[in-house]
Amino acid sequence: MDTSTLQSIDAIEFLKARYCRILDTKDWDDLRSVLASDVVVDTTALGGDRVIGASNCLALFKRNYDKTVTVHHGHMPEITLASPRSVKATWAMEVLTVQPDGKRVLAFGHDHDTYSLRGGRWLITSIKSTRLLMDES
C-alpha cells in the first residue's frame, strides 16, 4: 500500500473511534462535525429507523441515546478504498446499552459504513448497523 492509502485508512479508523466516543459522551454538537450533510443511518435491522440527513440523524441519536448510557466499541475494521475520495468499511461492533430503568442490552454485530473526503476531511456518509446477537438483562 502506498503512503496515501495508509493515511486514509488511519484517518477512517480515527474518525470511527471519534464517532463512537461522541455517541457515548452525548456530545451532540460535535457529532455533526463527523457526519456528511446527506448522511444515511440505517438501523432497520435492529428494529429502528432509516434516516437521511445530518439533522435527522442527530434527532434520531438524541431520541435513542440521550437518557441512556452507551458504550460503543468498534473492532477489526475491514477498510477498502473505493477511490481516493471514497471508502467502505465494515466494523465488528460491541455495544452495551443501559436504559434509565436499568435494563441492559449487550449487542454484537457489524456496522457497514461509507466515508467521503469532502473539503479536505473525511466524513461519514452512511452507517448500516446489523447485529448477530443481542443479550438483554
Short mmCIF file of C-alpha atoms in Angstrom, two decimals:
data_model
loop_
_atom_site.label_atom_id
_atom_site.label_comp_id
_atom_site.label_asym_id
_atom_site.label_seq_id
_atom_site.Cartn_x
_atom_site.Cartn_y
_atom_site.Cartn_z
CA MET A 1 0.00 0.00 0.00
CA ASP A 2 1.17 3.49 -0.71
CA THR A 3 1.50 6.20 1.92
CA SER A 4 -1.67 8.00 0.82
CA THR A 5 -3.75 4.83 1.22
CA LEU A 6 -2.31 4.16 4.67
CA GLN A 7 -3.02 7.76 5.72
CA SER A 8 -6.62 7.44 4.54
CA ILE A 9 -7.10 4.17 6.44
CA ASP A 10 -5.63 5.75 9.58
CA ALA A 11 -7.96 8.75 9.20
CA ILE A 12 -11.01 6.47 8.87
CA GLU A 13 -10.03 4.48 11.97
CA PHE A 14 -9.64 7.73 13.92
CA LEU A 15 -12.98 9.04 12.61
CA LYS A 16 -14.88 5.90 13.67
CA ALA A 17 -13.27 5.98 17.12
CA ARG A 18 -14.24 9.64 17.46
CA TYR A 19 -17.80 8.91 16.33
CA CYS A 20 -18.15 6.17 18.99
CA ARG A 21 -16.78 8.45 21.72
CA ILE A 22 -19.10 11.27 20.66
CA LEU A 23 -22.14 8.95 20.83
CA ASP A 24 -21.18 7.67 24.26
CA THR A 25 -20.45 11.12 25.72
CA LYS A 26 -23.58 12.60 24.11
CA ASP A 27 -21.60 15.44 22.52
CA TRP A 28 -24.34 16.23 20.03
CA ASP A 29 -22.71 19.43 18.74
CA ASP A 30 -19.53 17.53 17.88
CA LEU A 31 -21.50 14.72 16.24
CA ARG A 32 -22.49 16.99 13.38
CA SER A 33 -18.79 17.58 12.64
CA VAL A 34 -18.21 13.91 11.70
CA LEU A 35 -21.35 13.45 9.59
CA ALA A 36 -21.85 14.45 5.97
CA SER A 37 -24.89 16.69 5.49
CA ASP A 38 -26.51 13.93 3.39
CA VAL A 39 -25.56 11.04 5.71
CA VAL A 40 -27.81 7.97 5.76
CA VAL A 41 -28.17 5.99 9.01
CA ASP A 42 -29.98 2.66 8.73
CA THR A 43 -30.91 0.78 11.91
CA THR A 44 -33.84 -1.12 10.40
CA ALA A 45 -32.11 -4.46 11.03
CA LEU A 46 -32.26 -3.58 14.74
CA GLY A 47 -35.94 -2.64 14.58
CA GLY A 48 -35.04 1.02 14.21
CA ASP A 49 -35.31 3.65 11.52
CA ARG A 50 -33.58 4.68 8.31
CA VAL A 51 -32.95 8.42 8.30
CA ILE A 52 -31.34 10.75 5.78
CA GLY A 53 -29.53 13.99 6.59
CA ALA A 54 -27.36 15.10 9.48
CA SER A 55 -30.16 16.93 11.30
CA ASN A 56 -32.46 13.91 11.14
CA CYS A 57 -29.65 11.64 12.33
CA LEU A 58 -28.93 13.93 15.26
CA ALA A 59 -32.60 13.84 16.21
CA LEU A 60 -32.57 10.02 15.99
CA PHE A 61 -29.47 9.68 18.16
CA LYS A 62 -30.77 12.15 20.74
CA ARG A 63 -34.10 10.34 20.92
CA ASN A 64 -32.46 6.91 21.27
CA TYR A 65 -29.44 7.72 23.44
CA ASP A 66 -29.89 10.99 25.35
CA LYS A 67 -31.09 9.34 28.59
CA THR A 68 -29.24 6.07 28.01
CA VAL A 69 -25.73 5.00 28.98
CA THR A 70 -23.97 3.55 25.94
CA VAL A 71 -20.57 2.05 25.27
CA HIS A 72 -19.74 1.56 21.57
CA HIS A 73 -16.63 -0.43 20.65
CA GLY A 74 -15.62 -0.87 17.01
CA HIS A 75 -13.09 -3.61 16.25
CA MET A 76 -11.27 -5.33 13.40
CA PRO A 77 -12.04 -2.88 10.58
CA GLU A 78 -12.16 -4.09 7.01
CA ILE A 79 -11.42 -0.88 5.10
CA THR A 80 -11.47 -0.62 1.31
CA LEU A 81 -10.66 2.50 -0.67
CA ALA A 82 -13.22 2.63 -3.47
CA SER A 83 -11.44 5.74 -4.80
CA PRO A 84 -9.06 8.36 -3.38
CA ARG A 85 -12.14 10.19 -2.03
CA SER A 86 -14.42 7.29 -1.08
CA VAL A 87 -14.06 4.49 1.47
CA LYS A 88 -16.15 1.48 2.52
CA ALA A 89 -15.62 -0.16 5.90
CA THR A 90 -17.12 -2.97 7.93
CA TRP A 91 -16.56 -2.85 11.69
CA ALA A 92 -17.17 -5.61 14.21
CA MET A 93 -19.23 -3.87 16.88
CA GLU A 94 -19.87 -4.45 20.56
CA VAL A 95 -22.45 -2.12 22.09
CA LEU A 96 -23.62 -2.00 25.69
CA THR A 97 -26.80 -0.03 26.35
CA VAL A 98 -28.19 0.67 29.83
CA GLN A 99 -31.68 2.19 29.87
CA PRO A 100 -32.78 4.59 32.64
CA ASP A 101 -34.83 1.75 34.20
CA GLY A 102 -31.67 -0.38 34.46
CA LYS A 103 -32.42 -2.68 31.52
CA ARG A 104 -29.16 -3.70 29.85
CA VAL A 105 -28.58 -4.86 26.29
CA LEU A 106 -25.23 -6.18 25.14
CA ALA A 107 -25.15 -6.43 21.36
CA PHE A 108 -22.61 -7.86 18.93
CA GLY A 109 -22.65 -7.34 15.19
CA HIS A 110 -21.37 -5.08 12.45
CA ASP A 111 -21.54 -1.54 11.17
CA HIS A 112 -21.27 -1.18 7.41
CA ASP A 113 -20.08 2.37 6.75
CA THR A 114 -19.14 4.61 3.87
CA TYR A 115 -16.99 7.72 4.05
CA SER A 116 -16.19 10.59 1.69
CA LEU A 117 -13.34 13.06 1.59
CA ARG A 118 -15.03 16.48 1.43
CA GLY A 119 -13.38 19.83 1.90
CA GLY A 120 -10.13 18.12 2.87
CA ARG A 121 -11.61 15.97 5.66
CA TRP A 122 -13.21 12.57 5.89
CA LEU A 123 -16.90 12.44 6.82
CA ILE A 124 -19.29 9.57 7.49
CA THR A 125 -21.75 9.27 4.59
CA SER A 126 -23.62 6.16 5.69
CA ILE A 127 -23.91 3.69 8.56
CA LYS A 128 -25.92 0.47 8.37
CA SER A 129 -26.00 -1.38 11.69
CA THR A 130 -26.64 -5.11 11.90
CA ARG A 131 -26.48 -7.39 14.92
CA LEU A 132 -25.69 -11.09 15.29
CA LEU A 133 -26.54 -11.37 18.99
CA MET A 134 -28.43 -9.20 21.45
CA ASP A 135 -28.35 -10.26 25.10
CA GLU A 136 -30.91 -8.47 27.28
CA SER A 137 -30.92 -8.47 31.06
#
